[in-house]
């Protein structure tokens, strides 16, 4: 029951955050200073992977944040060209790229994994060279109903089942796994 309360609290928070950030993204003006709510929205997408915002609005905010994060006083011509190529690649998407969450991670905490701007620029270039896009998810309008126990288990409580999967240790990560490589038990 505590898990259910935590889940519903989390889902309620996600719904409120989505609504708040959707308004901030829609009102974002790329000519003005970076908006704190827009930065929080990018961090929210980085944390949750939630793709519930209008892509055209979010794309403008991501392009602005990219310029903000990658700009500096000592930028050489090659670096400026690379930065503009990243922004241009981002502008070509008609829907959010499937790498949206990683892109937001890089933009919300730019110096966490990449200590120099050229390395960060390369990482952003890498996540904008994909072609696969995501479908927009709706903002949650209501919380899902709590699951009800269907039968009693041996201890009188709800029946539970455990599923485990074992992958053969003889394969390497580069090899494809077939159904023969996995053992599933319930």
XYZ file of N, CA and C in Angstrom:
558
model
N 0.819 -1.189 0.000
C 0.000 0.000 0.000
C 0.867 1.259 0.000
N 2.010 1.218 0.666
C 2.913 2.363 0.660
C 3.422 2.597 -0.756
N 3.714 1.510 -1.496
C 4.181 1.662 -2.867
C 3.113 2.327 -3.724
N 1.862 1.963 -3.529
C 0.777 2.564 -4.298
C 0.680 4.054 -4.000
N 0.795 4.440 -2.729
C 0.741 5.860 -2.364
C 1.909 6.619 -2.993
N 3.093 6.037 -2.971
C 4.271 6.666 -3.576
C 4.073 6.821 -5.072
N 3.542 5.787 -5.707
C 3.293 5.820 -7.141
C 2.305 6.929 -7.493
N 1.197 7.010 -6.764
C 0.187 8.020 -7.068
C 0.702 9.423 -6.785
N 1.528 9.570 -5.767
C 2.136 10.856 -5.480
C 3.069 11.250 -6.628
N 3.858 10.284 -7.095
C 4.772 10.529 -8.210
C 4.000 10.902 -9.469
N 2.959 10.143 -9.805
C 2.183 10.403 -11.010
C 1.487 11.758 -10.941
N 1.022 12.132 -9.773
C 0.394 13.439 -9.594
C 1.414 14.542 -9.840
N 2.615 14.358 -9.323
C 3.689 15.324 -9.516
C 4.074 15.424 -10.991
N 4.162 14.299 -11.679
C 4.496 14.286 -13.104
C 3.441 15.060 -13.890
N 2.176 14.821 -13.581
C 1.088 15.517 -14.269
C 1.205 17.024 -14.069
N 1.419 17.451 -12.845
C 1.557 18.882 -12.547
C 2.776 19.476 -13.246
N 3.897 18.758 -13.205
C 5.114 19.242 -13.865
C 4.915 19.357 -15.371
N 4.280 18.359 -15.984
C 4.036 18.397 -17.431
C 3.210 19.624 -17.805
N 2.168 19.886 -17.037
C 1.309 21.036 -17.331
C 2.082 22.347 -17.169
N 2.840 22.476 -16.077
C 3.606 23.691 -15.816
C 4.658 23.909 -16.908
N 5.398 22.861 -17.243
C 6.467 22.990 -18.226
C 5.921 23.196 -19.637
N 4.760 22.607 -19.947
C 4.155 22.811 -21.266
C 3.838 24.290 -21.473
N 3.340 24.952 -20.431
C 3.053 26.390 -20.513
C 4.347 27.186 -20.666
N 5.379 26.825 -19.911
C 6.662 27.537 -19.983
C 7.298 27.383 -21.356
N 7.236 26.186 -21.925
C 7.820 25.929 -23.241
C 7.054 26.698 -24.310
N 5.726 26.716 -24.215
C 4.919 27.425 -25.208
C 5.176 28.929 -25.162
N 5.434 29.465 -23.971
C 5.645 30.906 -23.809
C 7.107 31.311 -23.997
N 7.988 30.349 -24.198
C 9.415 30.644 -24.294
C 9.708 31.568 -25.463
N 10.506 32.583 -25.215
C 10.931 33.528 -26.248
C 12.427 33.346 -26.435
N 12.831 32.860 -27.596
C 14.252 32.558 -27.817
C 15.135 33.801 -27.862
N 14.553 34.978 -27.933
C 15.345 36.205 -27.939
C 15.619 36.718 -26.527
N 14.913 36.183 -25.559
C 15.083 36.637 -24.184
C 16.085 35.781 -23.445
N 16.335 36.119 -22.196
C 17.253 35.302 -21.403
C 16.654 33.921 -21.136
N 17.494 32.976 -20.848
C 17.036 31.621 -20.562
C 16.078 31.636 -19.378
N 14.978 30.972 -19.539
C 13.931 30.922 -18.533
C 14.214 29.760 -17.577
N 14.154 29.998 -16.284
C 14.431 28.956 -15.293
C 13.480 27.771 -15.451
N 12.203 28.028 -15.737
C 11.257 26.930 -15.930
C 11.601 26.096 -17.161
N 12.137 26.746 -18.198
C 12.542 26.006 -19.393
C 13.733 25.110 -19.062
N 14.681 25.626 -18.296
C 15.820 24.802 -17.865
C 15.331 23.641 -17.001
N 14.348 23.898 -16.134
C 13.775 22.832 -15.304
C 13.049 21.811 -16.173
N 12.408 22.273 -17.237
C 11.727 21.362 -18.159
C 12.728 20.434 -18.835
N 13.850 20.993 -19.282
C 14.884 20.171 -19.926
C 15.430 19.153 -18.926
N 15.617 19.562 -17.680
C 16.066 18.629 -16.634
C 15.002 17.567 -16.365
N 13.726 17.954 -16.417
C 12.611 17.017 -16.212
C 12.615 15.945 -17.299
N 12.789 16.355 -18.552
C 12.842 15.383 -19.655
C 14.072 14.497 -19.500
N 15.186 15.083 -19.059
C 16.397 14.295 -18.838
C 16.169 13.221 -17.778
N 15.424 13.573 -16.749
C 15.191 12.639 -15.645
C 14.127 11.602 -15.968
N 13.047 12.002 -16.637
C 11.905 11.103 -16.828
C 11.799 10.510 -18.224
N 12.383 11.188 -19.217
C 12.218 10.738 -20.593
C 10.847 11.082 -21.149
N 10.076 11.858 -20.408
C 8.715 12.218 -20.799
C 8.733 13.081 -22.059
N 7.991 12.674 -23.055
C 7.916 13.400 -24.316
C 6.483 13.897 -24.513
N 6.017 14.739 -23.611
C 4.624 15.187 -23.652
C 4.492 16.653 -24.060
N 5.544 17.226 -24.631
C 5.528 18.636 -24.999
C 5.465 18.793 -26.517
N 4.888 19.904 -26.959
C 4.848 20.189 -28.390
C 6.288 20.290 -28.891
N 6.633 19.488 -29.887
C 8.008 19.422 -30.354
C 8.496 20.774 -30.883
N 7.662 21.487 -31.622
C 8.103 22.778 -32.170
C 8.485 23.754 -31.064
N 7.784 23.719 -29.946
C 8.112 24.589 -28.814
C 9.383 24.114 -28.117
N 9.451 22.827 -27.849
C 10.609 22.273 -27.148
C 11.877 22.415 -27.990
N 11.739 22.252 -29.290
C 12.886 22.357 -30.201
C 13.529 23.742 -30.111
N 12.716 24.789 -30.052
C 13.248 26.153 -29.928
C 14.021 26.320 -28.621
N 13.461 25.778 -27.543
C 14.132 25.879 -26.243
C 15.436 25.083 -26.234
N 15.433 23.909 -26.856
C 16.652 23.097 -26.915
C 17.731 23.782 -27.762
N 17.328 24.394 -28.864
C 18.297 25.110 -29.714
C 18.893 26.291 -28.949
N 18.049 27.018 -28.228
C 18.540 28.155 -27.446
C 19.500 27.681 -26.365
N 19.120 26.607 -25.668
C 19.978 26.080 -24.597
C 21.300 25.563 -25.173
N 21.255 24.960 -26.360
C 22.471 24.474 -27.015
C 23.415 25.640 -27.301
N 22.871 26.721 -27.847
C 23.700 27.914 -28.105
C 24.281 28.446 -26.796
N 23.439 28.498 -25.781
C 23.851 29.018 -24.481
C 24.988 28.194 -23.874
N 24.852 26.876 -23.945
C 25.829 25.966 -23.337
C 27.133 25.912 -24.138
N 27.036 26.002 -25.453
C 28.214 25.826 -26.297
C 28.911 27.126 -26.684
N 28.349 28.263 -26.319
C 28.966 29.544 -26.688
C 30.074 29.921 -25.713
N 31.063 30.608 -26.255
C 32.177 31.085 -25.445
C 32.894 32.210 -26.149
N 33.767 32.870 -25.424
C 34.486 34.013 -25.985
C 35.610 33.591 -26.923
N 36.175 32.408 -26.723
C 37.332 31.991 -27.510
C 36.974 30.955 -28.585
N 35.759 31.021 -29.114
C 35.326 30.055 -30.122
C 36.032 30.305 -31.452
N 36.653 29.251 -32.004
C 37.271 29.387 -33.323
C 36.245 29.062 -34.407
N 36.576 29.333 -35.633
C 35.641 29.189 -36.747
C 35.163 27.746 -36.922
N 36.060 26.765 -36.750
C 35.673 25.360 -36.891
C 34.659 24.958 -35.834
N 34.903 25.385 -34.614
C 34.001 25.062 -33.512
C 32.637 25.724 -33.723
N 32.639 26.973 -34.154
C 31.375 27.685 -34.406
C 30.596 26.958 -35.495
N 31.269 26.493 -36.521
C 30.613 25.753 -37.605
C 30.014 24.449 -37.076
N 30.743 23.766 -36.217
C 30.235 22.512 -35.626
C 29.018 22.785 -34.744
N 29.082 23.834 -33.947
C 27.955 24.205 -33.083
C 26.720 24.528 -33.933
N 26.906 25.282 -34.988
C 25.785 25.634 -35.865
C 25.235 24.389 -36.578
N 26.098 23.428 -36.884
C 25.646 22.180 -37.509
C 24.753 21.390 -36.550
N 25.098 21.398 -35.268
C 24.275 20.717 -34.264
C 22.899 21.375 -34.206
N 22.865 22.689 -34.156
C 21.593 23.420 -34.076
C 20.780 23.218 -35.345
N 21.453 23.206 -36.488
C 20.785 22.966 -37.764
C 20.186 21.553 -37.814
N 20.926 20.564 -37.321
C 20.422 19.188 -37.277
C 19.184 19.091 -36.400
N 19.225 19.773 -35.285
C 18.085 19.784 -34.367
C 16.859 20.397 -35.036
N 17.066 21.459 -35.787
C 15.959 22.166 -36.448
C 15.279 21.309 -37.516
N 15.977 20.328 -38.070
C 15.421 19.500 -39.144
C 14.431 18.452 -38.651
N 14.436 18.153 -37.374
C 13.519 17.139 -36.854
C 12.083 17.646 -36.884
N 11.174 16.803 -37.387
C 9.753 17.146 -37.379
C 9.059 16.610 -36.136
N 9.734 15.744 -35.419
C 9.264 15.204 -34.139
C 10.506 14.979 -33.279
N 10.301 14.765 -32.003
C 11.430 14.590 -31.086
C 12.266 13.372 -31.486
N 13.590 13.513 -31.523
C 14.440 12.357 -31.835
C 14.376 11.342 -30.696
N 14.619 10.090 -31.008
C 14.560 9.083 -29.952
C 15.662 9.281 -28.922
N 16.641 10.114 -29.223
C 17.718 10.436 -28.286
C 17.388 11.675 -27.440
N 16.129 12.070 -27.407
C 15.709 13.283 -26.685
C 16.163 13.280 -25.233
N 15.971 12.172 -24.537
C 16.344 12.127 -23.123
C 17.840 12.367 -22.941
N 18.678 11.735 -23.754
C 20.130 11.933 -23.647
C 20.507 13.370 -23.985
N 19.868 13.931 -25.012
C 20.132 15.318 -25.376
C 19.826 16.239 -24.188
N 18.710 16.009 -23.529
C 18.341 16.825 -22.376
C 19.294 16.606 -21.204
N 19.785 15.376 -21.036
C 20.791 15.123 -19.994
C 22.037 15.968 -20.251
N 22.487 15.996 -21.492
C 23.685 16.760 -21.838
C 23.465 18.261 -21.647
N 22.279 18.742 -21.978
C 22.002 20.170 -21.875
C 21.670 20.622 -20.452
N 21.152 19.714 -19.634
C 20.809 20.115 -18.262
C 22.019 20.090 -17.337
N 22.973 19.218 -17.620
C 24.205 19.154 -16.826
C 25.390 19.044 -17.786
N 25.701 20.141 -18.475
C 26.692 20.069 -19.556
C 28.096 19.661 -19.139
N 28.509 19.962 -17.938
C 29.892 19.627 -17.557
C 29.994 18.344 -16.746
N 28.906 17.625 -16.595
C 28.942 16.388 -15.805
C 29.811 15.317 -16.460
N 29.634 15.103 -17.754
C 30.380 14.046 -18.451
C 31.420 14.588 -19.426
N 31.255 15.829 -19.854
C 32.160 16.406 -20.851
C 32.743 17.697 -20.296
N 34.014 17.692 -20.051
C 34.677 18.821 -19.389
C 34.998 19.974 -20.332
N 35.033 19.722 -21.645
C 35.320 20.792 -22.588
C 34.127 20.980 -23.531
N 33.971 22.187 -24.029
C 32.861 22.480 -24.941
C 32.961 21.705 -26.257
N 34.146 21.536 -26.845
C 34.220 20.735 -28.073
C 33.757 19.285 -27.865
N 34.094 18.691 -26.730
C 33.644 17.316 -26.456
C 32.133 17.273 -26.275
N 31.583 18.265 -25.572
C 30.134 18.348 -25.406
C 29.462 18.558 -26.759
N 30.053 19.400 -27.582
C 29.507 19.656 -28.914
C 29.486 18.365 -29.739
N 30.552 17.576 -29.647
C 30.609 16.298 -30.360
C 29.517 15.352 -29.854
N 29.323 15.308 -28.547
C 28.278 14.447 -27.974
C 26.894 14.886 -28.455
N 26.649 16.185 -28.495
C 25.360 16.685 -28.990
C 25.199 16.406 -30.481
N 26.295 16.503 -31.230
C 26.243 16.180 -32.660
C 25.842 14.716 -32.852
N 26.368 13.883 -31.999
C 26.084 12.456 -32.096
C 24.594 12.155 -31.848
N 23.980 12.826 -30.881
C 22.569 12.551 -30.579
C 21.612 13.248 -31.551
N 22.136 14.143 -32.387
C 21.271 14.792 -33.375
C 21.440 14.227 -34.779
N 22.264 13.200 -34.931
C 22.447 12.599 -36.258
C 21.578 11.364 -36.454
N 20.631 11.147 -35.583
C 19.728 10.007 -35.704
C 18.566 10.369 -36.630
N 17.841 9.367 -37.072
C 16.682 9.627 -37.927
C 15.372 9.178 -37.297
N 15.430 8.307 -36.315
C 14.226 7.799 -35.675
C 13.677 8.831 -34.697
N 12.361 8.980 -34.717
C 11.724 9.948 -33.828
C 10.730 9.257 -32.900
N 10.316 10.003 -31.893
C 9.360 9.507 -30.906
C 7.974 10.069 -31.176
N 6.959 9.297 -30.838
C 5.600 9.826 -30.862
C 5.402 10.653 -29.602
N 4.637 11.723 -29.716
C 4.355 12.564 -28.561
C 3.420 11.805 -27.623
N 3.755 11.842 -26.348
C 2.914 11.228 -25.327
C 1.954 12.280 -24.804
N 0.733 11.898 -24.492
C -0.190 12.887 -23.924
C 0.201 13.221 -22.490
N -0.103 14.439 -22.085
C 0.075 14.800 -20.681
C -0.945 13.987 -19.901
N -0.537 13.328 -18.824
C -1.510 12.540 -18.058
C -2.651 13.435 -17.587
N -3.898 13.019 -17.883
C -5.052 13.816 -17.460
C -5.675 13.280 -16.184
N -5.483 11.996 -15.959
C -5.963 11.420 -14.702
C -5.033 10.297 -14.293
N -5.045 10.017 -13.019
C -4.187 8.957 -12.502
C -4.804 7.606 -12.811
N -3.978 6.610 -13.128
C -4.516 5.276 -13.363
C -5.113 4.704 -12.081
N -6.057 3.803 -12.255
C -6.703 3.169 -11.100
C -5.734 2.187 -10.446
N -5.839 2.065 -9.142
C -4.987 1.139 -8.396
C -5.340 -0.291 -8.775
N -4.343 -1.146 -8.978
C -4.639 -2.556 -9.274
C -5.245 -3.227 -8.051
N -6.221 -4.087 -8.306
C -6.854 -4.812 -7.204
C -6.350 -6.243 -7.209
N -6.088 -6.802 -6.020
C -5.650 -8.199 -5.963
C -6.747 -9.100 -6.511
N -6.348 -10.131 -7.288
C -7.329 -11.017 -7.903
C -7.572 -12.285 -7.098
N -6.578 -12.756 -6.366
C -6.752 -13.959 -5.565
C -5.770 -13.941 -4.408
N -5.957 -14.859 -3.503
C -5.071 -14.928 -2.342
C -3.969 -15.938 -2.572
N -2.791 -15.604 -2.105
C -1.648 -16.511 -2.178
C -1.624 -17.407 -0.961
N -0.564 -18.203 -0.791
C -0.484 -19.146 0.311
C -0.495 -18.477 1.689
N -0.023 -17.237 1.789
C 0.025 -16.583 3.100
C -1.231 -15.780 3.383
N -2.235 -15.889 2.517
C -3.463 -15.148 2.738
C -3.444 -13.786 2.066
N -2.295 -13.326 1.600
C -2.177 -12.037 0.926
C -2.360 -12.204 -0.565
N -2.184 -11.135 -1.307
C -2.335 -11.247 -2.756
C -1.291 -12.176 -3.356
N -1.716 -12.898 -4.375
C -0.819 -13.826 -5.049
C 0.179 -13.036 -5.883
N 1.411 -13.439 -5.848
C 2.431 -12.769 -6.631
C 3.161 -13.786 -7.475
N 3.727 -13.336 -8.554
C 4.555 -14.220 -9.364
C 5.856 -13.496 -9.655
N 6.884 -14.264 -9.833
C 8.194 -13.701 -10.105
C 8.668 -14.238 -11.437
N 9.117 -13.344 -12.291
C 9.649 -13.735 -13.582
C 11.126 -13.393 -13.604
N 11.931 -14.364 -14.016
C 13.355 -14.094 -14.118
C 13.811 -14.449 -15.513
N 14.812 -13.772 -15.974
C 15.388 -14.053 -17.280
C 16.882 -14.242 -17.099
N 17.418 -15.250 -17.750
C 18.848 -15.501 -17.694
C 19.380 -15.464 -19.112
N 20.412 -14.695 -19.324
C 21.029 -14.614 -20.644
C 22.315 -15.424 -20.597
N 22.533 -16.182 -21.638
C 23.718 -17.026 -21.709
C 24.978 -16.189 -21.557
N 25.896 -16.626 -20.700
C 27.138 -15.896 -20.439
C 28.167 -16.114 -21.544
N 27.880 -17.037 -22.457
C 28.845 -17.345 -23.508
C 28.767 -16.378 -24.676
N 27.746 -15.524 -24.734
C 27.630 -14.582 -25.840
C 28.280 -13.265 -25.460
N 28.667 -12.511 -26.458
C 29.253 -11.198 -26.216
C 28.189 -10.145 -26.481
N 28.344 -8.936 -25.937
C 27.332 -7.904 -26.142
C 27.103 -7.565 -27.609
N 28.097 -7.752 -28.471
C 27.944 -7.403 -29.876
C 27.118 -8.436 -30.640
N 26.978 -9.651 -30.083
C 26.223 -10.697 -30.763
C 24.737 -10.483 -30.537
N 23.940 -10.880 -31.522
C 22.503 -10.801 -31.345
C 22.053 -11.995 -30.528
N 21.052 -11.774 -29.689
C 20.502 -12.859 -28.895
C 19.255 -13.394 -29.578
N 19.147 -14.701 -29.640
C 17.949 -15.326 -30.173
C 17.151 -15.851 -29.005
N 15.973 -16.346 -29.282
C 15.150 -16.882 -28.201
C 15.813 -18.087 -27.543
N 16.724 -18.776 -28.270
C 17.431 -19.908 -27.703
C 18.441 -19.478 -26.640
N 18.893 -18.191 -26.701
C 19.890 -17.687 -25.763
C 19.292 -17.354 -24.405
N 17.983 -17.284 -24.318
C 17.381 -16.849 -23.059
C 16.567 -17.962 -22.437
N 16.607 -18.001 -21.140
C 15.814 -18.956 -20.383
C 14.890 -18.141 -19.506
N 13.596 -18.370 -19.651
C 12.623 -17.595 -18.885
C 11.828 -18.559 -18.024
N 11.688 -18.215 -16.747
C 10.873 -19.058 -15.864
C 9.914 -18.167 -15.110
N 8.747 -18.712 -14.789
C 7.762 -17.944 -14.003
C 7.380 -18.691 -12.766
